[in-house]
Short mmCIF file of C-alpha atoms in Angstrom, two decimals:
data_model
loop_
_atom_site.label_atom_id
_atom_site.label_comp_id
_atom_site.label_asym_id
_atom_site.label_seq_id
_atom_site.Cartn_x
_atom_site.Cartn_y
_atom_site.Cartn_z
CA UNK G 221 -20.65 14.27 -19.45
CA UNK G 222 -16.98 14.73 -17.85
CA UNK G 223 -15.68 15.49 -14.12
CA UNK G 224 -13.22 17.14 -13.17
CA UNK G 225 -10.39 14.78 -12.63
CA UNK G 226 -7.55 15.96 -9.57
CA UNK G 227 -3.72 16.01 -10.45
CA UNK G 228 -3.04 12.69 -10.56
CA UNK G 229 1.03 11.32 -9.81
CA UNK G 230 2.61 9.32 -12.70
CA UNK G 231 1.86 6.41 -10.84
CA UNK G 232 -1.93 7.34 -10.07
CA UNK G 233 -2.62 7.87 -13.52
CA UNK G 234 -1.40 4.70 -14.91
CA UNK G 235 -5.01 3.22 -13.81
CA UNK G 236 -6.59 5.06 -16.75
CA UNK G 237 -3.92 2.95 -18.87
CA UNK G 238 -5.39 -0.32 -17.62
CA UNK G 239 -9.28 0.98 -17.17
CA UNK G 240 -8.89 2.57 -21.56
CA UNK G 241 -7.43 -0.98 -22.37
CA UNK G 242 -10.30 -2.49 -20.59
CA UNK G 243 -12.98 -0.04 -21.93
CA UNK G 244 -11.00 -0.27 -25.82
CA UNK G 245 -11.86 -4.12 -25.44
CA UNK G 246 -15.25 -4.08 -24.63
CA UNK G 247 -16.07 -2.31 -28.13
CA UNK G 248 -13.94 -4.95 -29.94
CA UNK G 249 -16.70 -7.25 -32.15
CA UNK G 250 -15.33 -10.10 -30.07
CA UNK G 251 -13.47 -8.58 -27.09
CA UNK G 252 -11.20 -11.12 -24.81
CA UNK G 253 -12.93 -9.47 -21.85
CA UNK G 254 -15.66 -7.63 -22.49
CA UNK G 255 -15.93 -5.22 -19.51
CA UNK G 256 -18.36 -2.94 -20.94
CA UNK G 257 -18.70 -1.07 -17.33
CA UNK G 258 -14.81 0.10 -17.84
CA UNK G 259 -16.33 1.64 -21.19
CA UNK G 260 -18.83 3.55 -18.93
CA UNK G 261 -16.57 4.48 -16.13
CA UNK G 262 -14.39 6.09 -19.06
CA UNK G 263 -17.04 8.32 -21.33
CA UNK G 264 -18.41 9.39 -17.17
CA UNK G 265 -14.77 10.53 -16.56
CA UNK G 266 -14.21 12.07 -19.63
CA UNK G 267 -10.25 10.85 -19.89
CA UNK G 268 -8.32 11.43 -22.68
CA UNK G 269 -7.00 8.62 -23.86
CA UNK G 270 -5.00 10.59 -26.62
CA UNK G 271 -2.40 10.67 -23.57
CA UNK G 272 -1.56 6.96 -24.26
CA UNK G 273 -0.58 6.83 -27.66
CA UNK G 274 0.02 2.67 -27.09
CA UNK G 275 -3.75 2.43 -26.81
CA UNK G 276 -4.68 5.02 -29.92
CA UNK G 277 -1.83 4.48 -32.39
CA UNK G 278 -3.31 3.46 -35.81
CA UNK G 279 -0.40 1.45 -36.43
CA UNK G 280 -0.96 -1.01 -34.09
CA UNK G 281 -3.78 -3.94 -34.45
CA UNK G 282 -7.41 -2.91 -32.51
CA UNK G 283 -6.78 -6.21 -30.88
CA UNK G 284 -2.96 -6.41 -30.89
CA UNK G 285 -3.19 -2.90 -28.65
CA UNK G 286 -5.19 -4.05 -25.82
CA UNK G 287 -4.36 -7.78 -25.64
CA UNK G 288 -2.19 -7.26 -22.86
CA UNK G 289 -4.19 -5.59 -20.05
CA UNK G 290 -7.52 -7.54 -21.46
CA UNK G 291 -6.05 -11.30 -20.80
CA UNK G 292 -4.49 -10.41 -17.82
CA UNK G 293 -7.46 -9.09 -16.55
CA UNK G 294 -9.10 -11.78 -17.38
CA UNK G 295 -6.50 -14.49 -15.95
CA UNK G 296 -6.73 -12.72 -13.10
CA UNK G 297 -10.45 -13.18 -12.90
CA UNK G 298 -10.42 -17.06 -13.41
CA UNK G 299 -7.55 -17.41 -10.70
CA UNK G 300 -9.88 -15.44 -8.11
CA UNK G 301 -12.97 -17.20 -9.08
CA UNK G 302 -11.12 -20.78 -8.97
CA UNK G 303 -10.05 -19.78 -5.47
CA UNK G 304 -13.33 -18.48 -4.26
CA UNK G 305 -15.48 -21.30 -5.61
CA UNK G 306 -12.64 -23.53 -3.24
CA UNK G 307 -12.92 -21.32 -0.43
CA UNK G 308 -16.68 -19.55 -0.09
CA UNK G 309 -15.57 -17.69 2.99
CA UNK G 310 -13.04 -15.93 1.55
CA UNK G 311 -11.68 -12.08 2.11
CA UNK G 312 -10.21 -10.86 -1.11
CA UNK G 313 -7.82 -7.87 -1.24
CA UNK G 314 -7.32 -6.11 -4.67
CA UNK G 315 -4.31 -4.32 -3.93
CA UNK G 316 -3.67 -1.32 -6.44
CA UNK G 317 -7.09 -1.74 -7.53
CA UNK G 318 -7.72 1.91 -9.44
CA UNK G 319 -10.89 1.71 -10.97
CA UNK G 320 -10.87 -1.74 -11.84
CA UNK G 321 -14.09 -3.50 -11.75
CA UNK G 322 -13.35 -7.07 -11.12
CA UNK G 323 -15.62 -7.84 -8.16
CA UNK G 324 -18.72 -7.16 -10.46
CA UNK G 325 -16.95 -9.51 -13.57
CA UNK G 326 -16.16 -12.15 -10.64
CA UNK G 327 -19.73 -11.64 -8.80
CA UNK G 328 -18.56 -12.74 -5.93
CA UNK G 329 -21.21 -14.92 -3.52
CA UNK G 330 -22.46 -12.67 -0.33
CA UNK G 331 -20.07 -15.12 1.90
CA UNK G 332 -16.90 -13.70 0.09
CA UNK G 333 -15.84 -10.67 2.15
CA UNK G 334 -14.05 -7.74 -1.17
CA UNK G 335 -11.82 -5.02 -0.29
CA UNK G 336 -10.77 -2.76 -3.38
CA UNK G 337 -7.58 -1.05 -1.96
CA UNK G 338 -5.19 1.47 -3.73
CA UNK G 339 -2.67 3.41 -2.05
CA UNK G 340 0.31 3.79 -4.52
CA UNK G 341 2.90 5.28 -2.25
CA UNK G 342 2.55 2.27 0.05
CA UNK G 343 2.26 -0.34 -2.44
CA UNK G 344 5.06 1.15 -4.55
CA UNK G 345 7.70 1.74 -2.18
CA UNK G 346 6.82 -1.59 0.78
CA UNK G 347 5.92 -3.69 -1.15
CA UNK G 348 7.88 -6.79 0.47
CA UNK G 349 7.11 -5.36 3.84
CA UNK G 350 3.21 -5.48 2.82
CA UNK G 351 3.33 -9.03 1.24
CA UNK G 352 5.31 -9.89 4.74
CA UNK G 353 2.17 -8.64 6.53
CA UNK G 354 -0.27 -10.03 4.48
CA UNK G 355 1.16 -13.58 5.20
CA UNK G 356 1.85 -13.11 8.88
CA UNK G 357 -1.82 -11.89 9.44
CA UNK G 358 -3.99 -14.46 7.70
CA UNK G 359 -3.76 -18.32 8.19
CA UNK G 360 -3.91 -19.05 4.90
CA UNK G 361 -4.17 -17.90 1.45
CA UNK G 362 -3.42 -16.99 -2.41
CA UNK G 363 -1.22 -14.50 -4.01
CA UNK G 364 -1.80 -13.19 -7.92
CA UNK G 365 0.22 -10.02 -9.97
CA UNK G 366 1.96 -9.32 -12.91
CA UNK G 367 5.44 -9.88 -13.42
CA UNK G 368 7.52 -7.63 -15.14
CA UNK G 369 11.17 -8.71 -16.13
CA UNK G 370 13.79 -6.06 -15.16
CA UNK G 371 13.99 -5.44 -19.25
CA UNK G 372 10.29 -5.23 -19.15
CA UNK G 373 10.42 -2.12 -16.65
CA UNK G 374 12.94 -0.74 -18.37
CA UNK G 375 10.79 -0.90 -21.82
CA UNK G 376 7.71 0.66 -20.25
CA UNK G 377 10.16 3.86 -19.07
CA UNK G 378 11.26 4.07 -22.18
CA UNK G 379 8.49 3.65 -24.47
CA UNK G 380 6.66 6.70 -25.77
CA UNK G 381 3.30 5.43 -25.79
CA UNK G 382 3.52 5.48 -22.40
CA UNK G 383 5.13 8.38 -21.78
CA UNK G 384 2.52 10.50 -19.06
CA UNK G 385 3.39 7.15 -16.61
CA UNK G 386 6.61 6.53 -17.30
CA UNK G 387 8.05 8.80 -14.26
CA UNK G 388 6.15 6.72 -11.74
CA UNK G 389 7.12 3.41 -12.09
CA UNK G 390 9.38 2.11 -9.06
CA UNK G 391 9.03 -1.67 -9.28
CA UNK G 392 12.74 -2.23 -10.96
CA UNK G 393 11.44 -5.76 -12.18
CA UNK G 394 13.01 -8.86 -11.08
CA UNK G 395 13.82 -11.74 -13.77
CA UNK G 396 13.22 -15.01 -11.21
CA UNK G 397 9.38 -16.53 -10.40
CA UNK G 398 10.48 -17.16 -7.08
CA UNK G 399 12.51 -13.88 -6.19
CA UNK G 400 9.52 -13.54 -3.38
CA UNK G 401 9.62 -16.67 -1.83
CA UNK G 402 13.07 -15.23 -1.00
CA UNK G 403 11.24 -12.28 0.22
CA UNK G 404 8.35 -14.11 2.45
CA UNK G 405 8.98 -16.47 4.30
CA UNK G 406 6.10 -19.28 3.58
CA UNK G 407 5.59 -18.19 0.29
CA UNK G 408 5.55 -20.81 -2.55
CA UNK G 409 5.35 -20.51 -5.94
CA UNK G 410 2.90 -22.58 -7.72
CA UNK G 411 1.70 -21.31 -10.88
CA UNK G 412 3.69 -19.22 -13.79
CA UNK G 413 0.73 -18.51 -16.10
CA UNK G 414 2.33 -16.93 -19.97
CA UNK G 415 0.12 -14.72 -21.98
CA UNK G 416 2.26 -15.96 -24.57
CA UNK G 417 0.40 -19.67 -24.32
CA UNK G 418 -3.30 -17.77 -23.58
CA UNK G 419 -6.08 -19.59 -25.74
CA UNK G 420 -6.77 -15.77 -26.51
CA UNK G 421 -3.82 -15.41 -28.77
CA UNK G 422 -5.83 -17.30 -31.35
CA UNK G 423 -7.31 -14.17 -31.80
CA UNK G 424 -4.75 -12.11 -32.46
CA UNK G 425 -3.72 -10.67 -36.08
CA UNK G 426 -1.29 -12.99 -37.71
CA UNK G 427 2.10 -11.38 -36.99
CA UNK G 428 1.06 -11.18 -33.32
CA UNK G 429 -0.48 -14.99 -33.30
CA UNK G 430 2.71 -16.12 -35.20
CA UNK G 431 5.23 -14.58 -32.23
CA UNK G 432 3.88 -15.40 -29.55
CA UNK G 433 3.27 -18.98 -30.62
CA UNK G 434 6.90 -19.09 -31.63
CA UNK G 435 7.85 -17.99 -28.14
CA UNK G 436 5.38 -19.84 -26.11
CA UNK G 437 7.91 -22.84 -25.68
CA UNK G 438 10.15 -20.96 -23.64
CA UNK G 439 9.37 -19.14 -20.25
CA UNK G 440 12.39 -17.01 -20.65
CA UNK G 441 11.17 -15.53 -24.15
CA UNK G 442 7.49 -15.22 -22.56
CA UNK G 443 9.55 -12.94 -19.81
CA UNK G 444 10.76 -10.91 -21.87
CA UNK G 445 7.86 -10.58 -24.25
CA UNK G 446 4.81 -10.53 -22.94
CA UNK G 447 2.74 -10.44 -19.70
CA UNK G 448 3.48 -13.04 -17.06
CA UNK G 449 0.62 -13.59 -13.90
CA UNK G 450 2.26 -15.25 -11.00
CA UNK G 451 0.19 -17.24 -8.31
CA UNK G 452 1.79 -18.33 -4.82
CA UNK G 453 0.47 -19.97 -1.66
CA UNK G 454 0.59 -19.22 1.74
#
């Protein structure tokens, strides 16, 4: 069973990128995240995946293709459950959320307050001027994303297996961890986490394992090559 799916921006769509690498995971034998709901969520929408050749190509590793949007996922999850289990009153904001289904993979205790939010446009174009009132309005708190390198941006426009979201991406990247500490005023960087150095990479085919290992030393190479989850404190 299928629905019918609205037009969807570049931008919008891009959330079937990260919910098909989620949902190709789960069917792995040993997946690195295992979010078997994403796999439902996909077959109910009916999307094509066929529109991301970067998640379909048979020349690319099963576990090679996905690695990316499964560990960060899953960092992701560990960073919010660390900070929940330290602070059981929490309010968490997923900003840019899609169809993402961390709060179930978290499970959250009833004192946490969870707001899924997505609103592209906003998040796209203000983002400083959001992070700006996100610090201002709460006493205290975490921050966690991706970071993409400038050359990273530029790869993603540019790659054909990503070609339907390729017109949608604004962030232009920025090289420096602490670029938005520059931004917000009472923001502090305090953890660079490298999917390069993940425990997950063990389980990645041997070209893959060997390259990131050989890279792991050096934050700039992890930049450029892989996946890079940011954490500041407010």
């Amino acid at each position: 069973m299928s629905v019918t799916l609205p037009a969807f921006t570049p931008a919008q769509e891009s959330l079937f990128l990260t919910l098909g690498g989620r949902a190709l995971d789960s069917r792995l034998p040993r997946p690195f995240l295992g979010d078997t709901m994403a796999d439902e969520i996909l077959t109910e929408v009916g999307y094509d995946l066929a529109r991301f050749p970067a998640l379909t190509t048979k020349f690319v590793d099963r576990r090679t293709r996905v690695f990316d949007i499964a560990v960060r996922a899953k960092t992701h999850d560990d960073l919010v459950r660390r900070f929940i289990s330290d602070h059981p009153d929490a309010v968490v904001l997923d900003l840019g959320a899609g169809l993402d289904t961390r709060v179930f993979r978290v499970d959250p205790p009833p004192t946490v307050t969870w707001y899924d939010i997505d609103f592209p446009e906003v998040i796209g174009l203000r983002a400083v001027s959001l992070l700006n009132r996100l610090v201002r309005h709460f006493p205290g708190g975490e921050l966690a994303f991706n970071l993409y390198t400038r050359y990273a941006i530029w790869a993603v426009k540019h790659a054909p297996g990503v070609a339907a979201i390729a017109g949608g991406v604004l962030n232009p990247g920025f090289d420096d961890p602490r670029q938005p500490e520059r931004w917000v005023g009472g923001l502090e960087l305090v953890d660079e986490i490298f999917l390069t150095r993940a425990p997950e990479v063990a389980g990645l085919p041997l070209a893959m394992r060997t390259t990131a290992r050989l890279v792991a030393p050096s934050a700039r190479m992890s930049r450029l090559i892989g996946t890079v989850v940011v954490r500041y404190r407010f």
